């Protein structure tokens, strides 16, 4: 039991670490872009090698499709609602468009996108961290050893998620205290999720295990495609493609340790 809580807390604590870095250290935007790109690559690799591949080994494509597409769809709906809310504020200001230049409007649009992406990444992090923690706990069932590749990949990817989301949340007007409390709840519930994976999912069917795992995978892919990748490219430029490749390779290397 305590092993599950420990490993779940450790993996999720990286979100808090990323948040603290964003609040305490003024990082160059290019560095933030590189960190996000590395985390994106690690997430893609962990999703492919740990979540989807392992799910296919214990179930079929139907279970993978239900979980994967369900997770992606739910995140997309939530992200759309957040973006639509932000867009609503922008549309309210359209009546004053004749008092602003085109460049002012473009800058305002960019700022709105940055603000909504912070909450989008936060929601995506919650949606993938909890099922990931459950999978970490599940790997300990029957006295087995924890999946080191999954823990490290989740830890690496959670740092830029916490960092970039915190930057967006600060731009949206969230206080430092509120942000820390939000990430504290994420870490706490991740520990409980890991415990649940080691206990409640122990007797679950392989199909249920696969659906839960793939749900996390779907949320991860939808989140990085709509929030992390665009933000990483905007901050880091074309070189983030190579940094992302490094993240994927790290996940592959960890998977075969």
Coordinates of C-alpha atoms in Angstrom, one line a residue:
X1 CA 0.0 0.0 0.0
X2 CA 2.7 2.5 1.0
X3 CA 4.7 1.7 -2.1
X4 CA 1.8 2.6 -4.3
X5 CA 1.3 5.9 -2.4
X6 CA 5.0 6.7 -2.6
X7 CA 5.4 6.1 -6.3
X8 CA 2.2 7.8 -7.2
X9 CA 3.2 10.9 -5.1
X10 CA 6.7 10.9 -6.6
X11 CA 5.5 10.9 -10.2
X12 CA 2.8 13.6 -9.6
X13 CA 5.1 15.8 -7.5
X14 CA 6.8 16.9 -10.7
X15 CA 3.8 19.0 -11.5
X16 CA 4.3 20.9 -8.2
X17 CA 8.1 21.1 -9.0
X18 CA 7.3 22.7 -12.4
X19 CA 4.9 25.1 -10.8
X20 CA 7.4 26.2 -8.2
X21 CA 10.0 26.7 -10.8
X22 CA 7.6 28.9 -12.8
X23 CA 6.7 31.0 -9.7
X24 CA 10.2 31.4 -8.3
X25 CA 12.5 31.5 -11.4
X26 CA 12.2 33.8 -14.4
X27 CA 13.1 31.5 -17.2
X28 CA 13.7 32.7 -20.8
X29 CA 10.8 31.8 -23.0
X30 CA 13.0 29.7 -25.3
X31 CA 14.1 27.5 -22.3
X32 CA 10.4 27.0 -21.3
X33 CA 9.7 26.0 -24.9
X34 CA 12.6 23.4 -24.8
X35 CA 11.4 22.0 -21.5
X36 CA 7.8 21.7 -22.9
X37 CA 9.1 20.0 -26.1
X38 CA 11.2 17.5 -24.0
X39 CA 8.1 16.7 -21.9
X40 CA 6.0 16.4 -25.1
X41 CA 8.3 13.8 -26.5
X42 CA 8.5 11.9 -23.2
X43 CA 4.7 11.9 -23.1
X44 CA 4.3 10.6 -26.7
X45 CA 6.8 7.9 -26.0
X46 CA 5.3 6.8 -22.6
X47 CA 1.8 6.8 -24.2
X48 CA 2.9 4.6 -27.1
X49 CA 5.3 2.2 -25.3
X50 CA 3.8 2.0 -21.9
X51 CA 0.0 2.7 -22.1
X52 CA -1.2 1.7 -25.6
X53 CA 1.2 -1.2 -26.3
X54 CA 0.7 -2.8 -22.8
X55 CA -3.1 -2.4 -23.2
X56 CA -3.0 -4.2 -26.6
X57 CA -1.2 -7.1 -24.9
X58 CA -4.0 -7.7 -22.4
X59 CA -7.0 -6.7 -24.4
X60 CA -8.1 -5.9 -28.0
X61 CA -8.5 -2.9 -30.3
X62 CA -12.1 -2.4 -29.1
X63 CA -11.1 -1.7 -25.5
X64 CA -8.2 0.5 -26.7
X65 CA -10.5 2.5 -29.0
X66 CA -13.1 3.0 -26.2
X67 CA -10.5 4.3 -23.7
X68 CA -8.2 6.2 -26.1
X69 CA -10.9 8.0 -28.1
X70 CA -13.0 8.5 -25.0
X71 CA -10.1 10.2 -23.2
X72 CA -9.3 12.3 -26.2
X73 CA -12.9 13.3 -26.8
X74 CA -13.5 14.3 -23.1
X75 CA -10.4 16.5 -23.0
X76 CA -11.3 18.1 -26.4
X77 CA -14.8 19.0 -25.1
X78 CA -13.4 20.5 -21.9
X79 CA -10.7 22.3 -23.8
X80 CA -13.4 23.7 -26.2
X81 CA -15.5 24.9 -23.3
X82 CA -12.5 26.7 -21.8
X83 CA -11.5 28.2 -25.2
X84 CA -15.1 29.2 -26.0
X85 CA -15.3 31.0 -22.7
X86 CA -12.1 32.9 -23.5
X87 CA -13.4 33.6 -27.0
X88 CA -16.6 35.0 -25.4
X89 CA -14.6 37.7 -23.6
X90 CA -12.9 38.6 -26.9
X91 CA -16.1 38.8 -28.8
X92 CA -17.5 41.2 -26.1
X93 CA -14.7 43.6 -27.0
X94 CA -15.5 43.4 -30.7
X95 CA -17.8 46.5 -30.4
X96 CA -14.6 48.5 -29.6
X97 CA -12.6 47.1 -32.5
X98 CA -12.7 50.4 -34.3
X99 CA -10.8 52.0 -31.5
X100 CA -7.9 49.5 -31.8
X101 CA -5.4 48.8 -34.5
X102 CA -5.1 45.3 -36.1
X103 CA -1.8 44.7 -34.2
X104 CA -3.6 45.5 -30.9
X105 CA -6.3 43.0 -31.8
X106 CA -3.7 40.3 -32.7
X107 CA -1.8 40.9 -29.5
X108 CA -5.0 40.6 -27.5
X109 CA -5.9 37.4 -29.3
X110 CA -2.5 35.9 -28.5
X111 CA -2.8 36.8 -24.8
X112 CA -6.3 35.2 -24.6
X113 CA -4.9 32.0 -26.2
X114 CA -2.1 32.0 -23.6
X115 CA -4.5 32.4 -20.8
X116 CA -6.9 29.7 -21.8
X117 CA -4.1 27.3 -22.6
X118 CA -2.9 27.4 -18.9
X119 CA -6.2 26.0 -17.7
X120 CA -6.3 23.6 -20.6
X121 CA -3.0 22.1 -19.7
X122 CA -4.0 21.9 -16.1
X123 CA -7.2 20.0 -16.9
X124 CA -5.2 17.8 -19.3
X125 CA -2.6 17.1 -16.6
X126 CA -5.4 16.1 -14.1
X127 CA -7.0 13.8 -16.7
X128 CA -3.8 12.0 -17.5
X129 CA -2.0 12.1 -14.1
X130 CA -4.8 10.3 -12.2
X131 CA -5.1 7.3 -14.6
X132 CA -1.3 7.2 -15.0
X133 CA -1.0 7.0 -11.2
X134 CA -3.6 4.2 -11.2
X135 CA -1.4 2.3 -13.7
X136 CA 1.7 2.9 -11.5
X137 CA -0.2 1.4 -8.6
X138 CA -1.4 -1.5 -10.7
X139 CA 2.1 -2.4 -11.6
X140 CA 2.7 -3.2 -8.0
X141 CA -0.1 -5.7 -7.7
X142 CA 1.0 -9.1 -6.5
X143 CA 4.3 -7.8 -5.1
X144 CA 5.6 -6.8 -8.5
X145 CA 8.2 -4.0 -9.0
X146 CA 7.1 -0.6 -10.2
X147 CA 7.4 0.3 -13.9
X148 CA 10.4 2.5 -13.8
X149 CA 9.9 3.6 -17.3
X150 CA 6.4 4.8 -16.6
X151 CA 7.4 6.6 -13.4
X152 CA 10.3 8.4 -15.0
X153 CA 8.5 9.3 -18.2
X154 CA 5.5 10.6 -16.2
X155 CA 7.9 12.6 -13.9
X156 CA 9.8 14.1 -16.8
X157 CA 6.6 15.1 -18.6
X158 CA 4.9 16.5 -15.6
X159 CA 7.5 19.1 -15.0
X160 CA 6.8 21.1 -18.2
X161 CA 3.1 20.5 -17.7
X162 CA 3.2 22.1 -14.3
X163 CA 5.5 24.9 -15.5
X164 CA 3.6 25.9 -18.6
X165 CA 0.2 25.6 -17.0
X166 CA 1.3 27.8 -14.1
X167 CA 2.6 30.5 -16.4
X168 CA -0.8 30.5 -18.1
X169 CA -2.7 30.5 -14.8
X170 CA -0.7 33.5 -13.6
X171 CA -1.5 35.3 -16.8
X172 CA -5.2 34.5 -16.1
X173 CA -5.0 36.2 -12.7
X174 CA -4.7 33.2 -10.4
X175 CA -2.8 34.0 -7.2
X176 CA 0.4 32.1 -6.3
X177 CA -1.3 30.6 -3.3
X178 CA -4.3 29.3 -5.3
X179 CA -2.0 27.8 -7.9
X180 CA 0.0 25.9 -5.3
X181 CA -3.2 24.7 -3.6
X182 CA -4.5 23.4 -7.0
X183 CA -1.3 21.4 -7.7
X184 CA -1.3 20.2 -4.1
X185 CA -4.7 18.7 -4.7
X186 CA -3.4 17.1 -7.9
X187 CA -0.5 15.4 -6.1
X188 CA -2.8 14.3 -3.2
X189 CA -5.4 12.7 -5.5
X190 CA -2.7 11.2 -7.6
X191 CA -1.4 9.4 -4.5
X192 CA -5.0 8.1 -3.8
X193 CA -5.3 7.1 -7.5
X194 CA -2.1 5.1 -7.3
X195 CA -3.4 3.4 -4.1
X196 CA -6.7 2.6 -5.9
X197 CA -4.8 1.1 -8.8
X198 CA -3.0 -1.2 -6.4
X199 CA -6.2 -2.2 -4.6
X200 CA -9.4 -1.6 -6.5
X201 CA -8.1 -2.5 -10.0
X202 CA -6.3 -5.6 -8.7
X203 CA -9.5 -7.7 -9.3
X204 CA -10.6 -5.7 -12.4
X205 CA -10.8 -7.4 -15.7
X206 CA -8.1 -6.9 -18.3
X207 CA -10.6 -5.0 -20.4
X208 CA -11.2 -2.5 -17.6
X209 CA -7.5 -2.1 -17.0
X210 CA -6.9 -1.4 -20.7
X211 CA -9.7 1.1 -21.0
X212 CA -8.4 3.1 -17.9
X213 CA -4.9 3.0 -19.3
X214 CA -6.0 4.1 -22.8
X215 CA -8.2 6.8 -21.4
X216 CA -5.1 8.4 -20.0
X217 CA -3.3 8.0 -23.3
X218 CA -6.1 9.6 -25.2
X219 CA -6.2 12.6 -22.9
X220 CA -2.4 12.9 -23.1
X221 CA -2.3 13.0 -26.9
X222 CA -5.2 15.4 -27.2
X223 CA -3.7 17.7 -24.6
X224 CA -0.2 17.9 -26.1
X225 CA -1.5 18.4 -29.6
X226 CA -3.8 21.3 -28.7
X227 CA -1.8 23.0 -25.9
X228 CA 1.8 21.8 -25.3
X229 CA 3.1 21.5 -28.8
X230 CA 1.8 24.9 -30.1
X231 CA 3.1 26.6 -26.9
X232 CA 6.5 24.8 -27.2
X233 CA 6.9 25.9 -30.9
X234 CA 5.8 29.5 -30.1
X235 CA 8.4 29.8 -27.3
X236 CA 11.2 27.7 -28.7
X237 CA 11.0 27.9 -32.5
X238 CA 11.8 25.2 -35.0
X239 CA 14.5 23.6 -32.9
X240 CA 11.8 22.2 -30.5
X241 CA 11.2 19.4 -33.1
X242 CA 14.7 17.9 -32.3
X243 CA 14.2 18.4 -28.6
X244 CA 10.8 16.5 -28.8
X245 CA 12.6 13.7 -30.6
X246 CA 15.1 13.5 -27.7
X247 CA 12.1 13.1 -25.3
X248 CA 10.6 10.2 -27.4
X249 CA 14.0 8.5 -27.5
X250 CA 14.4 8.8 -23.7
X251 CA 11.0 7.2 -23.2
X252 CA 12.0 4.4 -25.6
X253 CA 15.3 3.9 -23.7
X254 CA 13.5 3.7 -20.4
X255 CA 11.0 1.3 -21.7
X256 CA 13.8 -1.2 -22.6
X257 CA 15.8 -0.9 -19.5

